[in-house]
Each structure stands twice: as structure tokens, then as C-alpha cells.
Amino acid sequence: MKKKCIKWIFGAGAHGRITLDVWRSASPDAEFHFIDDNPRMHGKIIDGVPVDGGIQFLLDHFTPADEAVVAIGYNNVRLLLGQRLENRSLILGNAIHGSAVVMASARIGGGTMIFAQAVINTGANVGKHVIINAGAVVEHDSVIEDGALLGSGVSTGGRVTIGEGTFIGAGTTLAPRIKVGQGSVVGAGSVVVKDLPPRVLAYGVPAQVVREVDKSFDWSRLL
Amino acid sequence: MKKKCIKWIFGAGAHGRITLDVWRSASPDAEFHFIDDNPRMHGKIIDGVPVDGGIQFLLDHFTPADEAVVAIGYNNVRLLLGQRLENRSLILGNAIHGSAVVMASARIGGGTMIFAQAVINTGANVGKHVIINAGAVVEHDSVIEDGALLGSGVSTGGRVTIGEGTFIGAGTTLAPRIKVGQGSVVGAGSVVVKDLPPRVLAYGVPAQVVREVDKSFDWSRLL
Amino acid sequence: MKKKCIKWIFGAGAHGRITLDVWRSASPDAEFHFIDDNPRMHGKIIDGVPVDGGIQFLLDHFTPADEAVVAIGYNNVRLLLGQRLENRSLILGNAIHGSAVVMASARIGGGTMIFAQAVINTGANVGKHVIINAGAVVEHDSVIEDGALLGSGVSTGGRVTIGEGTFIGAGTTLAPRIKVGQGSVVGAGSVVVKDLPPRVLAYGVPAQVVREVDKSFDWSRLL
């Protein structure tokens, strides 16, 4: 008997559950499994889907017909895990909600999630392991590098660049041609009118650099 | 001859007319009637639909095949009227535009309106007699209590709580896990990064409490 | 042999390319041509479509079966060119993305572009040669005059008036009933809570008038 292909979702938290809803709305009869690195989650049923185990379980059970996505809100964790899966040649899926618009001339990398009502406009280039939350607009010719996350309702002007692993909080506006350096964090509701360097926390109207994003930075309050 | 079922819209103002447009786009051949408590509206034709009378007219003419929604922008009026109709066992409809996205795991109460391009994301719980205006995003696991209103383009982070009868002005951003107390008013374009107590007016970036919302508060300037 | 009708896009820059993507998604087999007043563009191929020449080329080759749109971000240039084409009785098309919502009671003028996920709500009146960028919401009964441009993610309250040729930057919120005078510019991410006069630059939260928009104003940094 032919095994049914499985859609694996790495991360059984909020972004994993949104991804499940997104994939289910397109493929209601597919078989879904959660993977989570937190052993206390193993064996649980989340939104009707079992949490099977950690990364080793996935590597042991993944077949060439399957696809996987890393749906973890922490950018650096998502990016590292995504790269590990790529190195093992797992097929990385995309979770793009049916209401999202990806214009024909835009490009989207593997392992990237694009949630309800988001727009990836003409000529935009969205990397791998990116999360574009609901209602966010990536304007024409913008570049969203690997592992970045845009919160819900973010609007960019044209030709912005969002660095690798950068976090843009919900409702933030970026003026045209703005560049935000890799690993930076922009707080919710900010208006970015000047370029921001790598690895800084910035927020406000206009967004100002507040501190460095170093090892002491508490990512948990962003999610 | 079987009577055609009627869709009753309580309130012939802006929200009533949007609701009419929403319902018409899904059911172009249905029969619509406005109800309005302002006697000067009675007998008028609004967007092709008659304003029949006030609440007594509705109670006298409503049949079990009909449905009703209270489409009044004032939260406390909408909530009170909605509860009165519920107490009389009228069937409360929802007016959800075809472009709005309600994820499969989200829940929506009766009498609630969700306008074009809005998103109710995974696990969110939207109460009764709520208005979610166009393009607003209710993020995952958020709770919108009965009688609340979100303006167009509002974006929430995950797990926010919007209290009963609370008004969130257009374009406002709420950070993750924020709670806004019942009956409060947040002005347009605000960024809410700290919890707000019940019955206050707050606005700005970040949103600050400006005054109490007491009987002297002028709701008309919000709409 | 019957000539195939042509969709002409005046302007081979960003807004022209978005318009091409929008028209192509609805009519993948149509024949598209760019027109551009910059002679250095003539003969080039942009996103697979030739740039044929300037306005004289268009006037010489336009046939009654064709349609044209002026897709130039500069409001005054777009409006002037649009009016010139109207004076020559060219048929002005609309480029409305399939995901945009134009409610049944709203009106849209000729030559106007409405991009992905935008909303033109109940009773709104959008003029000619207007650009409504992705995800923008024009609320009920608002008036957007000829040649105006709303950036991505703009949210209006109900009954606002945006003057002729006025530019509203991305992510801006306008409170209900606000009027912005003709030819004014509102910077990205602003919150407009008081009316703005004609021909001023304003920005901030709340938006404040910063200077006049006179001949020395540099429109290029807006786009």
C-alpha cells in the first residue's frame, strides 16, 4: 500500500498552528504532523494533529514525497533549523494562504510562510524561511532576506531591503528604499524613515535605535 | 404562497449600508429591510432598501426564517439592541464579506459583521455584535468581546484581548498579549504597547490614557 | 486579419510594471505595450513587454478597440497625461487587481489603478487617474479626487476627502471626515486627525504641516 505523503510542521506553537490552518484550507484531506523540540509536547494533540517528536523523528521518518516547513516565530531558530533540514535534502514546502497575493513577477524561497491577505508585489524577492504575517504588504522590488519575519499589517514602500533574520513588528511602516540590517528588531507600530544598522532594536515614530540586539535580548516578548 | 425570508438590518447609517453591500454581494436576490430607531428615517429608501420602522416593527414582523443584524456604529447601542433581539429569540445573522478570511479554528458570535479583506486568524474568538472593519487583522488566539469595534486597518499581535464594547480606531496597532479594558476607546492610528484599563480614552504612540469615558463622552466624533 | 486589441501602459517604471502584473493576471493572453516619455527607454523590453515610444507613438497607434492607463507615480504628471489622452478620446482603462474589493455602491473613474487587496468601501467615490496601492482601505462615503495616490496600507475613516493630485504615504491613517487639500503630500506612517490645507507637506503623529509643496519640492523621494 502506498504511503500517504505527509506535511510536517516544525513547531507546534502559534505559527505552527496558523500554518496548519493555512495548509488545511488548501488540502483538507492531507496528513499533517507536528514536530517540536520541546519533549513535553511529544504525544500531545494540537488542533487535531499529533506532535510526534523532535528533529531526529523528522529526519528518521521524512520520505521524498513529504514536505516540511519550520513554523517557529524565533527568527534565528527557524533559520538554523531550516538550514539543517535543507542540508539533509528535505523538501521545504511553502504555506501560502489562498487569500494571499503573490504577483507573477515576485519570487518566494522554500520554507516560507505567507499568511492571509498578505501581498508580495511586483518584482519583490522573498527569501527562505521567511514569515509574512496576515495583511502585510511587501511592495514592488523589495527584498526580504532569509529568516526574516514581518508582523501583521506591516506596509513597505517600494524597494526596501529587510536583512537576514530581521523582525519587523506588527503595523510598522517602512518608507521607500529603506534598508534594515540583518538581525535587527523593529517594534510594533513603528515608522522607519532612515536606514537601520544590523543587530539593533529600534522603535517609534520615527524609529530610533534603542539598544543592540545581543545575547541578552529577550525575543520572547516579541511573540 | 410562501413568504420570502427577509434579512433585516437595524440601522440605516454607514454601517447598515456597508452591511447591505456585504449581504447583497453574497445574496443579490434576497429581500432586505432597514429598521431604524429614528422616526424621521421611516419611509425613506436608502440604497434601494426601505426603512420600515423602529424596533417594534421588527419584533412584529420578524419570522423564524428571517435573520437580523444590528449594524450601528455606537458600541453600547448595538450591544443593548442586539441583546434585546436575542432575548426575543430573533435569529441573529452574520455579515461576513466574501473577501474576509475567518480561519477554520476561529470562532465568531451571532450578530457580528466582518467587512472586506479582514482576517480572523487561527484560534481567535470574536464575540457577538462585534464590527471588524475592512482590512483589520485579529491575530491568532485573540479575544474580541461582545459589542467591540475594530476600525479599518487595525492590526493586532497575537493573544490580545479587546474588552466588551471597546472601540479601536482605524489604523491602530496592538502589540502581542495586550489587554484593553471594556468600554474603552483607542483613537485612530495609535500604537498600544501597555494594557489599558476599562472606560478610558487613550491615543498616541505609544497610547496614553487621556481621560475617562463617562456619560459626557462624545461618541459621535469617532464615527 | 483582425488586429488584436492592445492594452497600453504609459510609464515603464514601478507603477507601470505593477499595472502590467495586474492586467496580466486577469488577461494573460492580451497584448501589452509600454509607452514612456524617456527616449532612453524606447526599444527596451521590460518584464517581457516592449517600450514602443512616447506619447506621439501612442496617439499614432491607438485604435478604438484598445485601452490605455497612465501608470506614473508622479501625481501631476499622471493627471496631465491622463487628461491629454482623454482630450484625444482615447479609452482609459482601469487596472483593478482581482483580489481588490470595490463594493457595489462605490464608483471608480477611468484610468484608475487599484492594486492587490485594496478596498473601496460602500458609497466611496474614486476619481480618474488615481492610484490606490496594495492593501489600502478607502472607507465608506470617502471621496478620492482625480490624480490622487494612496500608498500601500493606508486606512481612512469614513467620509474623508483626498484632494486632486494629493499624495498619501504608505501606512498613513486618516481619521473620519478628514479633508486633505489638493496637491498636498502626507509622509509615510502619519496619523491625520486635523484637516490639511492644499499644497503642503505634512507628516507625523499627529500630522503637522512642515512646509509648502512648491516648485522646489522633490517628489522623487516619495517613490
XYZ file of C-alpha atoms in Angstrom:
669
model
C 0.000 0.000 0.000
C 1.359 3.367 -0.963
C 2.152 5.579 1.996
C 0.259 8.882 2.019
C 2.581 11.873 1.774
C 2.885 13.863 4.973
C 3.087 17.579 5.557
C 5.375 18.139 8.539
C 5.142 21.325 10.584
C 8.150 22.005 12.772
C 6.874 23.925 15.776
C 3.521 23.328 17.474
C 3.139 26.902 18.756
C 1.188 29.797 17.279
C 2.961 29.961 13.899
C 2.746 26.187 13.561
C -0.991 26.268 14.225
C -1.513 29.095 11.713
C 0.487 27.087 9.174
C -1.720 24.067 9.890
C -4.851 26.166 9.270
C -3.302 27.532 6.049
C -2.315 24.122 4.710
C -5.595 22.553 5.784
C -7.643 25.166 3.954
C -5.871 24.202 0.707
C -5.587 20.431 1.347
C -8.234 19.385 3.872
C -7.504 15.681 3.331
C -3.715 15.789 3.654
C -1.960 14.148 6.597
C -0.310 16.619 8.970
C 2.174 16.038 11.758
C 3.797 18.431 14.190
C 7.438 18.184 15.199
C 8.647 20.115 18.228
C 11.970 20.257 20.036
C 10.210 20.559 23.378
C 9.905 16.942 24.664
C 6.949 17.894 26.880
C 4.937 18.475 23.697
C 5.581 14.982 22.333
C 2.485 12.804 22.295
C 0.122 15.778 22.588
C -2.602 16.511 20.065
C -2.673 20.150 18.923
C -5.674 21.276 16.859
C -6.267 17.621 15.982
C -2.694 16.888 14.897
C -0.162 14.782 16.855
C 3.211 16.126 17.971
C 5.395 13.172 17.021
C 8.816 14.058 18.348
C 11.854 16.261 17.735
C 14.122 16.845 14.777
C 15.513 13.306 14.883
C 12.000 11.908 14.496
C 11.517 14.059 11.415
C 14.853 13.045 9.879
C 14.052 9.361 10.531
C 10.535 9.452 9.065
C 10.663 12.010 6.247
C 10.146 10.495 2.794
C 10.791 12.099 -0.604
C 7.052 12.570 -1.160
C 6.702 14.644 2.026
C 7.259 18.326 2.620
C 8.238 20.258 5.712
C 8.178 23.833 6.952
C 9.762 25.311 10.054
C 6.988 27.393 11.620
C 8.755 28.889 14.614
C 8.471 32.573 15.386
C 12.060 32.981 16.631
C 13.924 34.010 13.507
C 17.340 32.604 14.353
C 15.900 29.257 15.470
C 13.729 28.993 12.364
C 16.619 29.863 10.070
C 19.060 27.427 11.697
C 16.570 24.560 11.699
C 15.537 25.341 8.142
C 19.153 25.233 7.009
C 19.692 21.925 8.845
C 16.718 20.420 7.021
C 17.987 21.766 3.696
C 21.392 20.215 4.341
C 19.642 16.873 4.765
C 17.847 17.459 1.442
C 14.368 17.552 2.934
C 11.836 19.177 0.626
C 10.848 22.502 2.128
C 7.269 23.484 1.467
C 5.622 26.858 1.383
C 2.498 27.679 3.350
C 0.770 30.402 1.361
C -2.835 31.115 2.262
C -5.251 31.114 -0.651
C -6.182 34.746 0.000
C -2.568 35.974 -0.147
C -1.442 37.575 -3.401
C 1.968 36.784 -4.853
C 2.296 38.746 -8.085
C 3.562 36.783 -11.063
C 6.911 38.561 -11.194
C 7.684 38.072 -7.477
C 9.843 35.233 -6.163
C 9.443 33.197 -2.957
C 12.050 30.892 -1.410
C 11.454 27.456 0.125
C 10.155 27.032 3.650
C 8.456 30.437 3.600
C 5.003 31.154 5.067
C 2.692 33.849 3.717
C -0.498 34.262 5.701
C -3.971 35.546 4.906
C -4.412 38.698 2.784
C -0.691 39.403 2.529
C 0.693 40.862 -0.712
C 4.037 40.182 -2.361
C 4.045 42.784 -5.086
C 5.682 43.050 -8.494
C 9.353 42.137 -8.638
C 9.696 41.507 -4.912
C 12.104 38.805 -3.779
C 11.267 36.948 -0.567
C 13.903 34.529 0.726
C 13.738 31.201 2.514
C 12.233 30.516 5.954
C 10.510 33.884 5.973
C 7.197 34.577 7.743
C 4.930 37.232 6.232
C 2.035 37.595 8.634
C -1.560 38.386 7.779
C -2.280 41.552 5.855
C 1.358 42.594 5.428
C 2.334 44.225 2.126
C 5.788 43.699 0.617
C 5.922 46.401 -2.031
C 7.413 46.206 -5.506
C 11.068 45.268 -5.931
C 11.617 44.820 -2.203
C 13.986 42.171 -0.862
C 13.122 40.156 2.248
C 16.160 38.095 3.165
C 16.171 34.565 4.622
C 14.664 34.059 8.038
C 13.045 37.488 8.339
C 9.570 37.993 9.810
C 7.043 40.734 9.018
C 4.234 41.186 11.541
C 0.605 41.543 10.584
C -0.302 44.748 8.804
C 3.257 45.822 8.001
C 3.433 48.098 4.924
C 6.572 48.748 2.993
C 7.254 51.348 0.369
C 8.885 50.120 -2.832
C 12.449 48.765 -2.974
C 13.024 48.194 0.743
C 15.539 45.635 1.980
C 14.900 43.629 5.138
C 18.028 41.811 6.316
C 18.507 38.179 7.223
C 16.682 37.193 10.382
C 15.250 40.683 10.899
C 11.997 41.099 12.834
C 9.506 43.827 11.840
C 6.730 44.260 14.411
C 3.034 44.417 13.518
C 1.692 47.568 11.928
C 5.091 49.025 11.116
C 5.515 51.228 8.027
C 8.784 51.366 6.092
C 9.348 54.285 3.700
C 10.518 53.560 0.138
C 14.091 52.270 -0.346
C 14.685 51.776 3.409
C 17.246 49.157 4.420
C 17.058 47.373 7.771
C 20.221 45.459 8.671
C 20.338 41.765 9.496
C 19.190 40.537 12.872
C 17.567 43.830 13.835
C 14.226 44.189 15.583
C 11.713 46.947 14.848
C 8.996 47.343 17.480
C 5.290 47.216 16.652
C 3.730 50.304 15.098
C 6.997 51.973 14.134
C 7.584 54.228 11.127
C 11.018 53.658 9.632
C 12.235 56.612 7.571
C 16.008 56.129 7.934
C 18.085 53.021 7.331
C 18.777 50.887 10.396
C 22.066 49.049 11.013
C 22.331 45.316 11.810
C 21.518 43.878 15.224
C 19.739 46.841 16.799
C 16.384 47.256 18.463
C 14.559 50.307 17.112
C 11.056 51.627 17.506
C 8.894 54.708 17.495
C 7.767 57.360 15.050
C 10.226 57.921 13.517
C 12.005 54.719 14.534
C 15.093 55.330 16.675
C 17.782 52.877 17.696
C 17.276 51.999 21.373
C 19.873 49.305 22.022
C 21.876 46.487 20.500
C 20.332 43.082 19.928
C 22.921 40.914 21.676
C 22.728 37.625 23.570
C 20.832 39.245 26.436
C 17.973 40.279 24.171
C 14.636 38.761 25.172
C 12.939 37.635 21.952
C 10.028 36.077 23.831
C 8.276 39.390 24.379
C 8.006 39.902 20.620
C 5.788 36.868 20.101
C -47.750 31.406 -1.092
C -44.600 31.060 0.942
C -43.249 34.333 2.258
C -39.671 35.096 1.174
C -37.287 35.245 4.113
C -36.086 38.737 4.981
C -32.686 39.999 6.039
C -33.255 42.846 8.483
C -30.571 45.465 9.053
C -31.035 47.509 12.202
C -29.527 50.911 11.487
C -29.709 52.723 8.145
C -26.459 54.671 8.630
C -22.958 53.911 7.348
C -22.514 50.521 8.998
C -26.004 49.494 7.923
C -25.258 50.433 4.327
C -21.931 48.542 4.378
C -23.777 45.531 5.796
C -26.318 45.835 2.977
C -23.493 45.860 0.398
C -21.883 42.843 2.103
C -25.097 40.820 2.256
C -26.092 41.811 -1.270
C -22.773 40.685 -2.728
C -23.443 37.188 -1.333
C -27.232 37.090 -1.881
C -28.146 39.569 -4.624
C -31.724 38.303 -4.770
C -32.513 38.313 -1.051
C -35.056 40.753 0.371
C -33.539 43.417 2.614
C -35.227 45.848 5.002
C -33.781 48.553 7.196
C -35.021 49.221 10.715
C -34.054 52.455 12.437
C -34.993 53.993 15.753
C -35.010 57.457 14.233
C -38.653 58.057 13.141
C -37.541 60.624 10.560
C -35.887 57.781 8.631
C -39.097 55.746 8.424
C -40.490 55.531 4.898
C -37.201 56.553 3.281
C -35.402 54.433 0.729
C -31.675 54.004 1.443
C -29.546 52.428 -1.288
C -32.721 50.930 -2.723
C -33.983 49.448 0.548
C -36.928 50.774 2.605
C -36.612 51.865 6.221
C -39.712 50.206 7.632
C -39.882 51.410 11.207
C -38.329 51.003 14.639
C -37.669 48.037 16.895
C -41.380 47.361 17.444
C -41.870 46.999 13.689
C -39.082 44.422 13.615
C -40.472 42.472 16.575
C -43.937 42.465 14.984
C -42.798 41.330 11.531
C -39.816 39.043 12.148
C -40.461 35.414 11.188
C -38.361 32.338 12.073
C -36.993 32.175 8.521
C -35.577 35.703 8.769
C -32.307 36.940 10.168
C -31.283 40.257 11.670
C -28.122 42.141 12.468
C -27.690 45.342 14.448
C -25.404 47.480 12.267
C -24.971 50.559 14.421
C -21.548 52.054 14.998
C -22.194 53.055 18.631
C -20.998 50.048 20.588
C -23.253 50.345 23.610
C -26.371 50.918 21.483
C -25.514 47.993 19.213
C -24.850 45.692 22.151
C -28.042 46.645 24.017
C -30.238 46.287 20.940
C -28.544 43.038 19.999
C -29.204 41.620 23.452
C -32.843 42.750 23.278
C -33.261 40.928 19.975
C -31.597 37.826 21.400
C -33.949 37.906 24.389
C -36.842 37.814 21.929
C -35.219 34.807 20.221
C -34.653 36.556 16.900
C -32.089 34.793 14.751
C -29.013 36.967 14.586
C -27.150 36.784 11.311
C -23.549 37.468 10.495
C -22.487 39.791 7.700
C -19.106 38.491 6.585
C -17.809 39.788 3.268
C -16.690 37.118 0.821
C -13.152 38.521 0.778
C -12.744 38.331 4.566
C -10.817 35.352 5.928
C -12.021 33.530 9.026
C -9.560 30.715 9.688
C -11.110 27.322 10.373
C -10.136 27.276 14.045
C -11.522 30.763 14.799
C -14.982 31.346 16.282
C -17.472 34.132 15.532
C -20.553 35.010 17.580
C -24.005 35.898 16.267
C -24.837 39.367 15.012
C -21.204 40.096 14.146
C -20.058 41.937 10.998
C -16.710 41.309 9.320
C -16.015 43.568 6.376
C -13.850 43.299 3.258
C -10.327 41.848 3.487
C -10.425 41.454 7.267
C -8.689 38.453 8.841
C -9.740 36.455 11.897
C -6.700 34.282 12.411
C -6.119 30.860 13.964
C -7.770 30.278 17.324
C -9.212 33.781 17.632
C -12.538 34.188 19.372
C -14.780 37.048 18.243
C -17.923 37.639 20.289
C -21.428 38.773 19.415
C -22.436 42.130 17.907
C -18.844 42.927 17.006
C -17.818 45.042 13.996
C -14.480 44.232 12.344
C -13.978 46.878 9.696
C -12.255 46.466 6.337
C -8.693 45.239 6.307
C -8.420 44.742 10.079
C -6.413 41.742 11.301
C -7.365 39.905 14.500
C -4.285 37.813 15.164
C -4.101 34.272 16.470
C -5.709 33.397 19.795
C -7.012 36.925 20.349
C -10.331 37.544 22.070
C -12.688 40.271 20.876
C -15.513 40.543 23.373
C -19.161 41.291 22.616
C -20.005 44.656 21.154
C -16.441 45.713 20.374
C -15.497 47.522 17.148
C -12.160 47.465 15.302
C -11.636 50.239 12.740
C -10.288 49.649 9.256
C -6.676 48.587 9.068
C -6.274 47.730 12.759
C -3.518 45.135 13.340
C -3.196 43.126 16.500
C -0.338 40.994 17.668
C -1.232 37.507 18.894
C -3.265 36.839 22.045
C -4.690 40.324 22.585
C -7.941 40.852 24.478
C -10.347 43.621 23.485
C -12.994 44.183 26.140
C -16.751 44.342 25.796
C -17.935 47.394 23.905
C -14.394 48.669 23.337
C -13.675 50.890 20.316
C -10.327 50.621 18.492
C -9.824 53.435 15.971
C -8.681 52.880 12.386
C -5.057 52.032 11.743
C -4.252 51.238 15.367
C -1.618 48.600 16.194
C -1.811 46.479 19.344
C 1.326 44.653 20.499
C 1.089 40.939 21.360
C -0.824 39.949 24.530
C -2.183 43.476 25.109
C -5.456 43.791 27.015
C -7.778 46.743 26.531
C -10.475 47.010 29.198
C -14.188 47.113 28.481
C -15.798 50.260 27.190
C -12.502 51.960 26.407
C -11.777 53.991 23.291
C -8.444 53.982 21.459
C -8.002 56.843 18.988
C -7.131 56.298 15.317
C -3.531 55.495 14.473
C -2.470 54.603 17.992
C 0.151 52.063 18.993
C -0.833 50.207 22.159
C 2.136 48.655 23.963
C 0.762 48.634 27.529
C -2.541 47.298 28.822
C -5.334 49.837 29.092
C -7.944 49.839 31.887
C -11.717 49.881 31.310
C -13.604 53.031 30.301
C -10.701 55.264 29.300
C -9.898 57.230 26.186
C -6.318 56.628 25.075
C -4.372 57.528 21.976
C -0.963 58.281 20.579
C 2.320 56.462 20.012
C 2.621 54.887 22.485
C -1.030 55.145 23.520
C -1.557 57.104 26.729
C -4.705 57.434 28.800
C -6.161 60.890 28.234
C -9.431 60.810 30.151
C -12.259 58.639 31.412
C -15.046 57.563 29.115
C -18.034 58.666 31.176
C -21.504 59.906 30.305
C -20.112 63.170 28.932
C -18.036 61.368 26.304
C -18.960 62.316 22.737
C -19.018 59.090 20.741
C -20.238 60.858 17.607
C -16.808 62.162 16.671
C -15.500 58.597 16.402
C -17.803 57.672 13.522
C -6.971 39.835 -40.397
C -8.412 41.496 -37.333
C -5.849 43.342 -35.279
C -5.651 42.184 -31.657
C -6.633 44.926 -29.220
C -3.731 46.346 -27.240
C -3.508 47.363 -23.607
C -1.152 50.337 -23.426
C 0.639 51.200 -20.206
C 2.053 54.706 -20.090
C 5.113 54.546 -17.861
C 7.547 51.627 -17.712
C 8.599 52.242 -14.102
C 7.366 50.585 -10.909
C 3.688 51.528 -11.202
C 3.702 50.525 -14.873
C 5.152 47.136 -14.025
C 2.610 46.582 -11.227
C -0.141 47.532 -13.677
C 1.278 45.019 -16.165
C 1.201 42.280 -13.491
C -2.374 43.259 -12.565
C -3.639 43.249 -16.159
C -1.753 40.062 -16.988
C -3.266 38.187 -14.071
C -6.742 38.948 -15.472
C -5.893 38.653 -19.199
C -2.779 36.520 -19.613
C -3.165 36.392 -23.396
C -3.706 40.088 -24.057
C -1.121 42.149 -25.914
C 0.634 44.726 -23.753
C 2.846 47.647 -24.760
C 4.661 50.206 -22.654
C 4.858 53.874 -23.608
C 7.395 56.092 -21.875
C 8.406 59.711 -22.344
C 12.025 58.881 -21.609
C 13.606 58.207 -25.050
C 16.330 56.084 -23.444
C 13.648 53.524 -22.556
C 12.446 53.156 -26.147
C 13.247 49.772 -27.641
C 13.837 48.160 -24.269
C 11.923 45.109 -23.053
C 10.560 45.463 -19.525
C 9.131 42.321 -17.877
C 8.699 40.878 -21.361
C 6.902 43.884 -22.845
C 8.409 46.362 -25.337
C 8.644 50.092 -24.679
C 7.467 51.386 -28.044
C 7.927 55.130 -27.825
C 6.496 58.310 -26.316
C 3.065 59.891 -26.284
C 3.134 60.582 -30.030
C 3.647 56.874 -30.705
C 0.598 56.103 -28.590
C -1.555 58.738 -30.295
C -0.459 57.421 -33.717
C -1.114 53.751 -32.967
C -4.072 53.701 -30.580
C -7.196 52.115 -32.077
C -10.758 52.245 -30.730
C -10.512 48.625 -29.526
C -7.507 49.433 -27.328
C -7.336 50.798 -23.821
C -4.693 52.819 -22.023
C -3.765 53.722 -18.493
C -1.198 56.248 -17.275
C 0.766 54.357 -14.620
C 3.181 57.021 -13.422
C 3.708 57.608 -9.731
C 4.087 61.402 -10.028
C 0.564 62.652 -9.495
C 0.738 65.848 -11.528
C 2.401 64.112 -14.497
C -0.115 61.264 -14.405
C -3.049 63.647 -14.206
C -1.818 65.885 -17.031
C -1.047 62.976 -19.338
C -4.340 61.311 -18.463
C -6.245 64.472 -19.331
C -4.331 64.789 -22.627
C -5.308 61.244 -23.549
C -8.927 61.931 -22.596
C -8.925 65.035 -24.787
C -7.867 62.844 -27.687
C -10.747 60.469 -26.854
C -8.553 57.518 -26.004
C -10.369 54.872 -23.985
C -8.928 54.899 -20.485
C -8.849 51.529 -18.822
C -8.835 50.573 -15.169
C -6.294 48.210 -13.695
C -8.063 46.622 -10.736
C -6.443 43.529 -9.273
C -8.734 40.543 -8.866
C -8.180 40.499 -5.100
C -9.225 44.144 -4.643
C -12.759 44.777 -3.406
C -14.857 47.545 -4.907
C -18.219 47.473 -3.135
C -21.248 47.629 -5.400
C -22.237 51.133 -4.347
C -18.750 52.630 -4.881
C -17.739 54.447 -8.065
C -14.381 54.424 -9.880
C -13.273 56.835 -12.612
C -11.404 55.970 -15.818
C -7.656 55.470 -15.865
C -7.587 54.484 -12.196
C -5.451 51.668 -10.747
C -6.450 49.655 -7.683
C -3.856 47.153 -6.567
C -3.960 43.889 -4.625
C -6.163 43.563 -1.512
C -7.291 47.207 -1.579
C -10.862 48.055 -0.534
C -13.149 50.740 -1.929
C -15.980 50.602 0.542
C -19.687 51.435 0.377
C -20.556 54.735 -1.263
C -16.957 55.799 -1.851
C -16.187 57.831 -4.942
C -12.745 57.439 -6.505
C -11.891 59.787 -9.359
C -9.871 59.403 -12.545
C -6.141 58.639 -12.806
C -5.992 57.642 -9.153
C -3.596 55.027 -7.755
C -4.758 53.007 -4.743
C -1.803 50.875 -3.730
C -1.905 47.392 -2.244
C -3.861 46.861 0.939
C -5.163 50.436 1.198
C -8.713 50.915 2.506
C -10.892 53.761 1.250
C -13.697 53.780 3.791
C -17.386 54.370 3.193
C -18.533 57.577 1.525
C -14.994 58.887 1.088
C -14.019 60.944 -1.947
C -10.665 60.471 -3.651
C -10.277 63.182 -6.261
C -8.611 62.861 -9.669
C -4.910 62.118 -9.763
C -4.522 61.286 -6.068
C -2.357 58.413 -4.833
C -2.781 56.329 -1.655
C 0.261 54.321 -0.566
C 0.099 50.694 0.492
C -1.670 50.038 3.748
C -3.327 53.456 4.059
C -6.516 53.332 6.160
C -9.142 56.020 6.110
C -12.038 56.550 8.423
C -15.415 57.143 6.803
C -16.241 60.246 4.757
C -12.712 61.539 4.186
C -11.864 63.745 1.204
C -8.494 63.479 -0.525
C -7.910 66.385 -2.899
C -6.865 66.373 -6.539
C -3.314 65.173 -7.030
C -2.770 64.592 -3.316
C -0.194 62.013 -2.193
C -0.813 59.931 0.949
C 2.261 57.947 2.025
C 2.205 54.248 2.896
C 0.715 53.188 6.205
C -0.952 56.522 6.919
C -4.205 56.630 8.896
C -6.816 59.325 8.309
C -9.478 59.875 10.978
C -13.149 60.021 9.923
C -14.312 63.088 7.930
C -10.753 64.428 7.442
C -10.138 66.603 4.385
C -6.700 66.853 2.778
C -6.378 69.723 0.297
C -5.326 69.324 -3.329
C -1.703 68.762 -4.197
C -0.663 68.073 -0.620
C 1.744 65.359 0.456
C 1.377 63.320 3.652
C 4.500 61.405 4.671
C 4.531 57.651 5.279
C 3.129 56.395 8.565
C 1.343 59.601 9.513
C -1.866 59.902 11.505
C -4.049 62.725 10.204
C -6.532 63.973 12.794
C -6.971 67.563 11.565
C -7.779 68.812 8.081
C -4.795 69.774 5.945
C -4.784 72.708 3.500
C -3.792 72.441 -0.192
C -0.194 72.178 -1.334
C 1.521 71.408 1.973
C 3.846 68.671 3.110
C 2.717 67.204 6.425
C 3.758 64.197 8.437
C 3.999 62.720 11.899
C 1.664 61.583 14.653
C -0.407 63.673 14.659
C 0.436 65.002 11.200
C 1.782 68.559 11.223
C 2.366 70.889 8.301
C 6.111 71.093 7.666
C 6.379 73.218 4.518
C 4.674 74.228 1.304
C 4.712 71.976 -1.732
C 6.007 74.428 -4.326
C 8.137 74.073 -7.449
C 11.218 73.246 -5.376
C 9.564 70.175 -3.861
C 11.399 66.929 -4.638
C 8.740 64.356 -5.482
C 11.324 61.724 -6.371
C 11.996 60.773 -2.763
C 8.350 59.773 -2.318
C 8.541 56.952 -4.847
